mmCIF file of C-alpha atoms in Angstrom:
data_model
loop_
_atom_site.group_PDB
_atom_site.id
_atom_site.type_symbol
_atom_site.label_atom_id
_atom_site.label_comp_id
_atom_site.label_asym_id
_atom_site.label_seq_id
_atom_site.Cartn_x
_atom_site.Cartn_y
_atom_site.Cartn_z
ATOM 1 C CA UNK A 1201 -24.169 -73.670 12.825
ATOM 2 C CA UNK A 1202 -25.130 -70.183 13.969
ATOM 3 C CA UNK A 1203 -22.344 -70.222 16.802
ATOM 4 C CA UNK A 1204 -20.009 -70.911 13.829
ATOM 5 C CA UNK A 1205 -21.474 -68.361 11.913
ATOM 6 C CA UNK A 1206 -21.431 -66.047 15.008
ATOM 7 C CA UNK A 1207 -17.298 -66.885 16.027
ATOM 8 C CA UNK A 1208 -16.986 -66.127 11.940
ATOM 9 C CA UNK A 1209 -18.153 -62.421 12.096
ATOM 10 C CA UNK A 1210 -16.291 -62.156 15.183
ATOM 11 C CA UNK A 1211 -13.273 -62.918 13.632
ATOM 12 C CA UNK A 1212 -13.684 -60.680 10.495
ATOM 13 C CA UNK A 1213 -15.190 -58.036 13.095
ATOM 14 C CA UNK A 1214 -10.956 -58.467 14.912
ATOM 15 C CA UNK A 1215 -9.444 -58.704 11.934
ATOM 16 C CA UNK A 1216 -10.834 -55.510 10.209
ATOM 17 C CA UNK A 1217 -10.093 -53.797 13.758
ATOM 18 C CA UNK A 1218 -6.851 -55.451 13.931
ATOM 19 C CA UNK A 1219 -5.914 -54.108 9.801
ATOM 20 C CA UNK A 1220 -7.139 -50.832 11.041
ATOM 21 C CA UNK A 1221 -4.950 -49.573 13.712
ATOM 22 C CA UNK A 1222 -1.875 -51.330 12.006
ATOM 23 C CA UNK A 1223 -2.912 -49.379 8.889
ATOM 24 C CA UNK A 1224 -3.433 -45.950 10.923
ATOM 25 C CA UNK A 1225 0.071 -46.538 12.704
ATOM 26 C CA UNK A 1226 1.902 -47.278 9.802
ATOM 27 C CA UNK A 1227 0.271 -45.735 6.765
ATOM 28 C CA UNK A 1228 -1.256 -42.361 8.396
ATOM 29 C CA UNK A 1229 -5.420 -42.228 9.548
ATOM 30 C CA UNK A 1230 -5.906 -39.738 6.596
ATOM 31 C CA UNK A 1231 -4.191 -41.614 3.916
ATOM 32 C CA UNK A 1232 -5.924 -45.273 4.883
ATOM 33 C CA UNK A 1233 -8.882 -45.974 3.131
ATOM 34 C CA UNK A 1234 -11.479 -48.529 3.609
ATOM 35 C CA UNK A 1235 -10.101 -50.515 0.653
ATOM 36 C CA UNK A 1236 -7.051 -50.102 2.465
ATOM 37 C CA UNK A 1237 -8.255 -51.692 5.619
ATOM 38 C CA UNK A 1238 -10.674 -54.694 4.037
ATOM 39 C CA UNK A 1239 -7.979 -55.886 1.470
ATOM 40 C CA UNK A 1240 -5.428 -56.193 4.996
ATOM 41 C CA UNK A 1241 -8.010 -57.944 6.879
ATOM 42 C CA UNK A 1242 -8.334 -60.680 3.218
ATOM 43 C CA UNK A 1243 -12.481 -59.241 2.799
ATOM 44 C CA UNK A 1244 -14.017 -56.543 0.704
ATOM 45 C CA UNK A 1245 -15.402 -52.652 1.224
ATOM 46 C CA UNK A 1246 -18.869 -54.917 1.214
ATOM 47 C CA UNK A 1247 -18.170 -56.732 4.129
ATOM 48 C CA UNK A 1248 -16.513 -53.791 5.949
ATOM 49 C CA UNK A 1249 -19.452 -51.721 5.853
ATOM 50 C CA UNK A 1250 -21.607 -54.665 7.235
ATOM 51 C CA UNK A 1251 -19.709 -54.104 10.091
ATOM 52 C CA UNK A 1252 -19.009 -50.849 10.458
ATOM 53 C CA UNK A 1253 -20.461 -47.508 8.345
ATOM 54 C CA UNK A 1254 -17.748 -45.478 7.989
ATOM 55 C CA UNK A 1255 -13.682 -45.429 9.040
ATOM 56 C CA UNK A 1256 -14.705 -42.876 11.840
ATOM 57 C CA UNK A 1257 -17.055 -45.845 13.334
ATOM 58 C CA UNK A 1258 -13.532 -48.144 13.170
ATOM 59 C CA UNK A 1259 -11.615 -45.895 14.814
ATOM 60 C CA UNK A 1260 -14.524 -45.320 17.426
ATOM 61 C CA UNK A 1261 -14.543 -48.885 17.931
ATOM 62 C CA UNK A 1262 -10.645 -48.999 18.911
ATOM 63 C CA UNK A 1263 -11.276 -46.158 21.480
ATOM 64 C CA UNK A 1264 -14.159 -47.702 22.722
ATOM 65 C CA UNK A 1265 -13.220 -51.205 23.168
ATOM 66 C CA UNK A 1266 -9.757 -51.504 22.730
ATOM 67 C CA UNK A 1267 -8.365 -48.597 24.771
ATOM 68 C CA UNK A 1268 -10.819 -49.015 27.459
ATOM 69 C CA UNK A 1269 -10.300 -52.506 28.071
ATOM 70 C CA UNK A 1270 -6.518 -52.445 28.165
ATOM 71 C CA UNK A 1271 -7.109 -49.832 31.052
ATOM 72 C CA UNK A 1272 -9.500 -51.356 32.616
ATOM 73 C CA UNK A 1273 -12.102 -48.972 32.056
ATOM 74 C CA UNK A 1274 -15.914 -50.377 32.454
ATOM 75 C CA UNK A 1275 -19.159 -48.296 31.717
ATOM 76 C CA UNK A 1276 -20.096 -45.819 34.231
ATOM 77 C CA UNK A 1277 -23.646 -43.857 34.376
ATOM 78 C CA UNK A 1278 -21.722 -40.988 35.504
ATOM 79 C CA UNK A 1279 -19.400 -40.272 32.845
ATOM 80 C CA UNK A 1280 -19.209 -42.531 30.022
ATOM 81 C CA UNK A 1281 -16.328 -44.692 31.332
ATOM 82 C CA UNK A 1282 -14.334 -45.148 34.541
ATOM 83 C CA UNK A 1283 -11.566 -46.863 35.775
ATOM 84 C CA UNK A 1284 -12.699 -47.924 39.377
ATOM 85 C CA UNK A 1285 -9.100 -48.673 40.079
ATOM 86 C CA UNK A 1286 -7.775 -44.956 39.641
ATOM 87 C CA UNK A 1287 -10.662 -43.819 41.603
ATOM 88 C CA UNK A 1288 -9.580 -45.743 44.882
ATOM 89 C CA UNK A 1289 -5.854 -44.596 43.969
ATOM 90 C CA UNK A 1290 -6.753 -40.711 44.324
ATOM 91 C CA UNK A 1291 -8.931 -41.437 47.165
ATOM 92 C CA UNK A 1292 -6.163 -43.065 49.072
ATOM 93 C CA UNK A 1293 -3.732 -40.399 47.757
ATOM 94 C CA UNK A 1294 -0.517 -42.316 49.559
ATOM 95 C CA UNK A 1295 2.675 -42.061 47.500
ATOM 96 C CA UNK A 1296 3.302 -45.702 47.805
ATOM 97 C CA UNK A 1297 -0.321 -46.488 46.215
ATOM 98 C CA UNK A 1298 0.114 -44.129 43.326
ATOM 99 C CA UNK A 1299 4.059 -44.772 42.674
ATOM 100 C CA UNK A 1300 2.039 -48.570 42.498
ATOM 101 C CA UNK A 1301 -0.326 -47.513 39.935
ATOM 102 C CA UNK A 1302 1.426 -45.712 38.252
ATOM 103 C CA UNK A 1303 4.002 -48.590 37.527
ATOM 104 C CA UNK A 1304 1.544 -51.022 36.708
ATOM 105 C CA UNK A 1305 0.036 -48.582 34.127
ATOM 106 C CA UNK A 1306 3.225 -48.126 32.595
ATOM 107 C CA UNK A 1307 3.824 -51.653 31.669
ATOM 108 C CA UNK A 1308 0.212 -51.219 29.208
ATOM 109 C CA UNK A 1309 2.313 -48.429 27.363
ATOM 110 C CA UNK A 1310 3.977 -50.548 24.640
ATOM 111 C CA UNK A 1311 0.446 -52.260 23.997
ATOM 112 C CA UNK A 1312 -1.716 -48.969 24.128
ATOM 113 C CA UNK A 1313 0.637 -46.701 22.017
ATOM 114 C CA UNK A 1314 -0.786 -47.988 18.631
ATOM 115 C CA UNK A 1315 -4.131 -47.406 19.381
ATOM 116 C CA UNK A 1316 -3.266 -43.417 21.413
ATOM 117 C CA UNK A 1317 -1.008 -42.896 18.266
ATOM 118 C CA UNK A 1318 -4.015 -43.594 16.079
ATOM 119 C CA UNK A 1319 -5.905 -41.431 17.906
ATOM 120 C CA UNK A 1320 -4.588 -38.213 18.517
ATOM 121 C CA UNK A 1321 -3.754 -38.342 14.533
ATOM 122 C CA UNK A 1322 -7.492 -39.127 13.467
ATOM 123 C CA UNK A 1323 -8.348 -36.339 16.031
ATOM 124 C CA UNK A 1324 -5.992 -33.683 13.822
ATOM 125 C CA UNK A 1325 -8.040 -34.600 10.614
ATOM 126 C CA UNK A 1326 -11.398 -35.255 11.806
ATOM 127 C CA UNK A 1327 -13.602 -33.230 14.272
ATOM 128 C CA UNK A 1328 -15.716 -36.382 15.160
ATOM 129 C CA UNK A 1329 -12.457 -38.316 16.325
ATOM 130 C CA UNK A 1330 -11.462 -34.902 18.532
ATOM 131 C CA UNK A 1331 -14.777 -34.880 19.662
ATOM 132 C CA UNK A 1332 -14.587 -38.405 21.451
ATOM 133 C CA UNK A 1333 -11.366 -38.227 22.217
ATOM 134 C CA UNK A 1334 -11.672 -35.221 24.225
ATOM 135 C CA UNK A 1335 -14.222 -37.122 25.929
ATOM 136 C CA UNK A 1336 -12.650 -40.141 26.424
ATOM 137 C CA UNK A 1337 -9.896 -38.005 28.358
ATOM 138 C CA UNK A 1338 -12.589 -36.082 30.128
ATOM 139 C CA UNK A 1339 -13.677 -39.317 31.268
ATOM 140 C CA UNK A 1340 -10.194 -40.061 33.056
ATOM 141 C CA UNK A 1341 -10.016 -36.565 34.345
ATOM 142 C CA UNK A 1342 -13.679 -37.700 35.892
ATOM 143 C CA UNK A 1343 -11.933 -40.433 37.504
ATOM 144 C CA UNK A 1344 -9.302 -38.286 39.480
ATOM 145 C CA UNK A 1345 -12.092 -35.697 40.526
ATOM 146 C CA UNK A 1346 -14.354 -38.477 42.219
ATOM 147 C CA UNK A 1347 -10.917 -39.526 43.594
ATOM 148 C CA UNK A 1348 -10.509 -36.652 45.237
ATOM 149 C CA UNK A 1349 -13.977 -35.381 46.030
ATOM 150 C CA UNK A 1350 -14.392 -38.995 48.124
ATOM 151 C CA UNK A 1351 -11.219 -37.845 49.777
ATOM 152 C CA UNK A 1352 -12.172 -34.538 50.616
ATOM 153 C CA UNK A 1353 -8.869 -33.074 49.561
ATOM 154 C CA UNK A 1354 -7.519 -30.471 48.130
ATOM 155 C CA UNK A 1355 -10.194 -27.054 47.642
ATOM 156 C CA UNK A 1356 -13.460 -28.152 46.089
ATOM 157 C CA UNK A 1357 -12.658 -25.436 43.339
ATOM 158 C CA UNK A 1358 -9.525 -26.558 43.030
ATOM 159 C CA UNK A 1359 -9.975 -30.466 42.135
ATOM 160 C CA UNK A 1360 -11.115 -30.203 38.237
ATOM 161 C CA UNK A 1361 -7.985 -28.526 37.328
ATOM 162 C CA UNK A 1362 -5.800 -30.453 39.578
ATOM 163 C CA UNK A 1363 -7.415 -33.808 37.561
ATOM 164 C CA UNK A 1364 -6.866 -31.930 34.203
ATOM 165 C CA UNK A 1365 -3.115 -32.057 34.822
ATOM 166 C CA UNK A 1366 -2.475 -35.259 36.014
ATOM 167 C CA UNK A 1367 -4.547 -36.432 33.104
ATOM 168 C CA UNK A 1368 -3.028 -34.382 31.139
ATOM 169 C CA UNK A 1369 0.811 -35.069 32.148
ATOM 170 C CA UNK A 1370 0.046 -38.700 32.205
ATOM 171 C CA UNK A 1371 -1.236 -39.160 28.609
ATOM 172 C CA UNK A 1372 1.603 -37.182 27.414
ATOM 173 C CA UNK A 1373 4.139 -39.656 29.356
ATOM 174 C CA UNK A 1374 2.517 -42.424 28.337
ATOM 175 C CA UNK A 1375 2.377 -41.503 24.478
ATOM 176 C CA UNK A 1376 6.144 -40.256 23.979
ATOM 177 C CA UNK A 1377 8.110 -41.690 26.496
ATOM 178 C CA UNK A 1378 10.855 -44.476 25.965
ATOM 179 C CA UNK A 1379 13.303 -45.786 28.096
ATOM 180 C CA UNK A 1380 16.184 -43.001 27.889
ATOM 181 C CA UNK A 1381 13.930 -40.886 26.722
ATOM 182 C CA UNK A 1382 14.536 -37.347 27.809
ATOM 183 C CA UNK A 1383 16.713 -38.258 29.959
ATOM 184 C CA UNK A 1384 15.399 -40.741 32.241
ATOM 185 C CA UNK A 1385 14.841 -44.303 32.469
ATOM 186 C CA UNK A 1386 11.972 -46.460 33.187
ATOM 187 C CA UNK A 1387 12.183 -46.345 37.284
ATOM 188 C CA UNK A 1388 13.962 -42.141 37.240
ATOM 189 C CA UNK A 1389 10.483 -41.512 34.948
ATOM 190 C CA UNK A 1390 7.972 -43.462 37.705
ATOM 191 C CA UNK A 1391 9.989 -41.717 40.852
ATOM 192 C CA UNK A 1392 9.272 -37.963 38.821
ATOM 193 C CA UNK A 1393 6.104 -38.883 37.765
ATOM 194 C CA UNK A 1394 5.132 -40.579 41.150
ATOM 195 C CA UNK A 1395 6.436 -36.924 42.841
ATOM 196 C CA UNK A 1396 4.510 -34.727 40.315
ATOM 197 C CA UNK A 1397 1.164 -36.777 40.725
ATOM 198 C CA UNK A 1398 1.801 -36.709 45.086
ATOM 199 C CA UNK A 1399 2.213 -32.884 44.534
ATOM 200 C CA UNK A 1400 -0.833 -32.207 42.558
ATOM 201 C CA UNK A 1401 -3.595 -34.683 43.486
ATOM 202 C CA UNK A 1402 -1.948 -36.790 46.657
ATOM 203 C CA UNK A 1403 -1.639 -36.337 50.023
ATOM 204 C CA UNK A 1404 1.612 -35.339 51.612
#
């Protein structure tokens, strides 16, 4: 009985998140309400605040869990999250392993985009949202500068803001960017991304 009980709240746990991002795509972060989100998920404001206190805890809960695991990202004492995969990337630094990466990341887009799009808009309304946002990204810039600390490259006092920019350019790809869109299709967008990413934190 309690392992029914327990696969119950699971479900109602997924389904609130589920109602939630769907809600936040379609409808706007600001203009969803709890009501909003318990009456999509079939439950009540009751039962959404037994499990979760406040829409800002939701939408916590998609960054946390939802973003991370689509990329892969596991706990890390360091800095909150990490990606071990993009770590050994940067360290290797070869185009071939980063044009790799790169094109393996970019087949997560279509999956990720509802939750990113979610984000960045709760972040515009709601200082607590920017807040962990900013350090959920800081956490991936992390992941370049161990990259390239391991690897020795590049000027010590140079690597932060070389990791803030591939970051920074990647997110910003991986957000907008449709096939055609400015410009370029899927495999033009990997070979200019691939080139940008070699220039800044790889080895040539």
């Amino acid at each position: 009985m309690a392992t029914l009980r327990e696969a119950q709240k699971e479900m109602t746990r997924k389904l609130l998140l589920d109602s939630g991002v769907e809600l936040f795509v379609s409808k706007g972060y600001a203009a969803t309400t709890v009501d909003d989100i318990a009456s999509a998920a079939g439950t009540t404001r009751v039962t959404f605040y037994a499990y979760f206190p406040s829409k800002v805890e939701l939408m916590k809960a998609l960054i946390a869990e939802r973003l991370n695991d689509a990329l892969d990202r596991v706990p890390s004492a360091d800095h909150g999250s990490t990606a071990n995969e993009l770590v050994a990337v940067v360290e290797d630094g070869s185009r071939k392993r980063i044009r790799a990466w790169l094109a393996a990341i970019s087949r997560r887009w279509d999956a990720i985009r509802p939750y990113t799009t979610a984000a960045f808009e709760a972040a515009a309304v709601d200082p607590r949202i920017r807040a962990l946002l900013s350090e959920w990204l800081d956490e991936a810039i992390g992941d370049v500068e161990d990259g390239l600390n391991r690897a020795g490259r590049f000027p010590p006092g140079t690597r932060h803001f070389r990791s803030v920019l591939a970051i920074t350019e990647l997110d910003h790809v991986a957000r907008h960017w449709t096939p055609g869109h400015w410009g370029v299709e899927r495999e033009e967008m990997l070979d200019v991304l691939t080139e940008s990413w070699v220039g800044s934190i790889g080895r040539r």
